[in-house]
Coordinates of C-alpha atoms in Angstrom, one line a residue:
Chain A
M81 CA 9.1 59.4 -62.2
S82 CA 7.8 59.8 -65.7
Q83 CA 9.6 58.1 -68.5
K84 CA 11.2 60.2 -71.2
S85 CA 12.6 59.4 -74.6
C86 CA 15.8 60.7 -76.1
T87 CA 15.1 63.1 -79.0
S88 CA 18.0 61.7 -81.0
C89 CA 18.4 58.0 -80.3
K90 CA 14.8 57.4 -78.9
R91 CA 16.1 55.5 -75.9
I92 CA 13.7 55.6 -73.0
T93 CA 15.1 56.9 -69.7
T94 CA 13.9 58.8 -66.6
K95 CA 16.7 61.4 -66.8
E96 CA 16.7 64.9 -68.4
R97 CA 19.5 63.8 -70.7
C98 CA 20.1 60.6 -72.5
S99 CA 22.7 58.4 -70.8
V100 CA 24.1 57.1 -74.1
C101 CA 24.3 60.1 -76.4
N102 CA 23.7 63.0 -73.9
N103 CA 21.0 64.6 -76.0
P104 CA 17.9 66.1 -74.3
T105 CA 14.9 63.9 -73.6
S106 CA 11.2 64.5 -74.2
S107 CA 8.2 63.2 -72.3
N108 CA 6.1 63.4 -75.5
W109 CA 6.7 60.1 -77.0
S110 CA 4.6 57.1 -78.2
G111 CA 5.0 53.5 -79.2
L112 CA 7.3 51.2 -77.4
L113 CA 10.1 49.0 -78.8
I114 CA 12.1 46.6 -76.7
I115 CA 15.3 45.3 -78.2
I116 CA 16.6 42.2 -76.4
D117 CA 19.2 40.9 -78.8
P118 CA 20.3 43.7 -81.2
E119 CA 22.8 41.4 -83.0
S120 CA 20.3 38.9 -84.3
S121 CA 17.2 41.2 -84.5
D122 CA 16.1 42.4 -88.0
I123 CA 14.2 45.2 -86.5
A124 CA 17.2 46.6 -84.6
G125 CA 19.2 46.3 -87.9
E126 CA 16.5 48.2 -89.8
L127 CA 16.6 51.0 -87.2
N128 CA 20.4 50.9 -86.7
I129 CA 20.1 50.1 -83.0
N130 CA 23.0 48.3 -81.5
L131 CA 22.3 48.5 -77.8
P132 CA 19.6 46.4 -76.0
G133 CA 17.0 48.4 -74.1
E134 CA 13.7 50.2 -74.5
Y135 CA 13.1 52.7 -77.3
S136 CA 10.1 54.8 -78.4
L137 CA 8.8 54.7 -82.0
R138 CA 8.0 58.3 -82.2
V139 CA 9.2 61.2 -80.2
R140 CA 8.6 65.0 -80.3
Chain B
M178 CA 15.1 41.6 -100.4
E179 CA 17.3 41.2 -97.4
D180 CA 17.9 37.9 -95.7
L181 CA 15.6 37.6 -92.7
K182 CA 16.3 35.1 -89.9
N183 CA 13.5 35.8 -87.6
S184 CA 9.7 35.6 -87.7
I185 CA 7.3 38.1 -86.4
Y186 CA 4.3 37.1 -84.3
A187 CA 1.3 39.0 -83.0
L188 CA 0.3 38.4 -79.4
K189 CA -3.1 39.3 -78.1
T190 CA -3.1 41.1 -74.8
S191 CA -5.7 42.8 -72.6
A192 CA -6.5 46.3 -73.8
G193 CA -4.3 48.9 -72.1
Q194 CA -1.8 46.3 -70.8
E195 CA 0.4 46.2 -74.0
R196 CA 3.4 47.9 -72.4
N197 CA 3.2 45.9 -69.2
V198 CA 3.1 42.6 -71.2
A199 CA 6.0 43.7 -73.4
R200 CA 8.2 44.6 -70.4
L201 CA 7.4 41.3 -68.6
L202 CA 8.0 39.4 -71.8
A203 CA 11.3 41.1 -72.2
R204 CA 12.4 40.1 -68.7
K205 CA 11.3 36.5 -69.2
A206 CA 13.1 36.4 -72.6
N207 CA 16.3 37.5 -70.9
E208 CA 16.0 34.9 -68.2
S209 CA 15.0 31.8 -70.1
G210 CA 16.3 32.5 -73.6
V211 CA 13.0 31.9 -75.5
G212 CA 14.6 33.3 -78.6
I213 CA 12.8 36.6 -78.6
T214 CA 15.0 39.3 -80.1
A215 CA 12.6 42.4 -80.1
I216 CA 9.1 43.4 -79.0
I217 CA 7.1 46.2 -80.6
V218 CA 4.1 47.9 -79.0
P219 CA 2.7 50.2 -81.8
E220 CA 0.4 52.9 -80.6
S221 CA -2.0 52.3 -83.4
L222 CA -2.5 48.6 -82.7
K223 CA -4.6 48.3 -79.5
G224 CA -4.6 45.0 -77.7
Y225 CA -1.7 43.5 -79.5
V226 CA 2.1 43.4 -79.2
L227 CA 4.4 42.2 -82.1
V228 CA 7.2 39.9 -81.2
E229 CA 10.3 39.2 -83.3
S230 CA 11.6 35.7 -82.5
S231 CA 14.1 33.2 -83.9
T232 CA 12.0 30.3 -82.6
K233 CA 8.4 29.5 -82.8
I234 CA 6.3 31.1 -80.1
D235 CA 4.6 28.3 -78.1
M236 CA 2.0 29.4 -75.6
Q237 CA 2.6 26.1 -73.7
N238 CA 6.1 27.4 -72.7
P239 CA 6.1 28.2 -69.0
A240 CA 8.2 31.3 -69.8
L241 CA 5.2 32.7 -71.6
K242 CA 2.8 32.5 -68.7
I243 CA 2.3 36.2 -68.3
P244 CA -0.7 38.0 -66.9
H245 CA -2.8 39.8 -69.5
L246 CA -1.3 37.8 -72.3
R247 CA -4.2 36.1 -74.1
G248 CA -2.5 34.1 -76.8
V249 CA -0.7 34.1 -80.1
V250 CA -2.5 35.0 -83.3
E251 CA -2.5 31.9 -85.6
G252 CA -2.5 32.3 -89.4
K253 CA -1.5 30.8 -92.6
G254 CA 1.3 33.2 -93.3
A255 CA 1.2 36.4 -95.4
D256 CA 4.5 35.9 -97.2
N257 CA 6.4 33.0 -98.7
N258 CA 8.3 32.1 -95.6
G259 CA 5.1 31.3 -93.7
N260 CA 5.4 34.2 -91.4
I261 CA 2.3 35.5 -89.8
I262 CA 3.3 39.1 -90.4
S263 CA 5.7 40.2 -93.1
F264 CA 8.6 42.4 -92.3
D265 CA 7.3 45.1 -94.7
E266 CA 4.2 45.4 -92.7
V267 CA 6.2 45.8 -89.5
K268 CA 8.2 48.6 -91.1
K269 CA 5.0 50.7 -91.2
F270 CA 4.8 50.6 -87.4
L271 CA 8.5 51.3 -87.0
K272 CA 8.2 54.6 -88.8
P273 CA 4.8 56.0 -87.9
E274 CA 3.7 58.9 -90.1
P275 CA 3.1 62.1 -88.1
I276 CA -0.6 62.9 -87.7
I277 CA -0.1 66.3 -89.2
S278 CA 0.7 65.1 -92.6
S279 CA -2.9 63.7 -93.0
I280 CA -4.5 67.0 -92.0
K281 CA -5.5 69.4 -94.7
K282 CA -6.6 73.0 -94.7
G283 CA -10.4 73.1 -94.5
S284 CA -10.6 69.7 -92.7
I285 CA -13.3 69.3 -90.1
V286 CA -11.8 68.1 -86.8
E287 CA -12.9 67.4 -83.3
L288 CA -10.8 68.5 -80.3
I289 CA -10.0 65.5 -78.0
S290 CA -8.4 67.3 -75.1
G291 CA -8.0 70.8 -73.6
P292 CA -10.6 73.4 -72.7
F293 CA -12.5 72.9 -76.0
K294 CA -12.7 69.1 -75.7
G295 CA -15.6 67.7 -77.8
E296 CA -16.0 70.9 -79.9
R297 CA -15.8 70.7 -83.7
A298 CA -13.6 73.0 -85.6
K299 CA -12.3 73.8 -89.1
V300 CA -8.6 73.9 -89.9
V301 CA -7.5 77.3 -91.1
R302 CA -3.7 77.0 -91.0
I303 CA -1.1 74.2 -90.5
D304 CA 2.3 74.6 -89.0
E305 CA 4.1 71.4 -89.9
S306 CA 7.5 72.2 -88.3
R307 CA 5.9 72.8 -84.9
E308 CA 3.2 70.2 -85.4
E309 CA 0.5 72.7 -84.6
V310 CA -2.8 73.6 -86.3
V311 CA -4.8 76.8 -86.1
L312 CA -8.5 76.0 -85.8
E313 CA -11.8 77.9 -85.9
L314 CA -14.5 76.6 -83.7
I315 CA -17.6 75.9 -85.8
E316 CA -20.2 76.4 -83.2
A317 CA -18.7 79.6 -81.8
A318 CA -20.7 82.8 -82.6
V319 CA -17.5 84.8 -83.3
P320 CA -14.8 82.9 -85.1
I321 CA -11.7 82.9 -82.9
P322 CA -8.5 81.2 -84.0
V323 CA -7.3 78.5 -81.6
T324 CA -3.8 77.0 -81.9
V325 CA -3.5 73.4 -80.7
K326 CA -1.0 70.6 -81.0
A327 CA -1.8 68.1 -83.8
D328 CA -2.2 65.2 -81.3
Q329 CA -5.1 67.0 -79.6
I330 CA -7.4 66.7 -82.6
R331 CA -9.2 63.9 -84.4
I332 CA -10.1 64.2 -88.0
I333 CA -13.8 63.9 -88.8
Q334 CA -13.9 65.0 -92.4
K335 CA -10.7 65.1 -94.5
E336 CA -11.7 68.0 -96.7
A337 CA -14.4 70.5 -96.6
D338 CA -16.9 70.3 -99.5

């Protein structure tokens, strides 16, 4: 199953729709970002991410 | 300048194994609590992953025994806090600029995929909203416009003379 990225929140999933925000997903994405601890991560703060998980850096 | 608690380290990996290393590292970080808060795998940086951590990355740590992980990049520190990589540098990777913004009308490009792979072409029109470019193959006898996605081309010459 190919991995897809949500076009809105950039979360990586295998489903057709994002499980968090229910927006459609796209298989055309690049760059990987794994957030482990969103509360103490500066990167998560910069990108306004508050859920741990895998995200893409760019999605089309 | 915002107050930053964490440092960012660059880890050397085998080429092509960046995502695997990042996912293994994330699993290990969850289990053992190494202090890693985020991992970045930028597409433009081959052979490296960037790790945000609240503690110093020590390769002797058994939690960091990961296949294809070659080591941590040592350096003097680019900013005043002694961090190897400054947060401003990482921001560039977090918001990558779309390729299309660097393409100009008249640029000479090479197609890197599709039926015309390896052919050289000249950009005649750019559709920024759809991230598409219209090209004219240089070596073709009759100029036929070809529409391709911006990620299917590589820029050879920024602007035509």
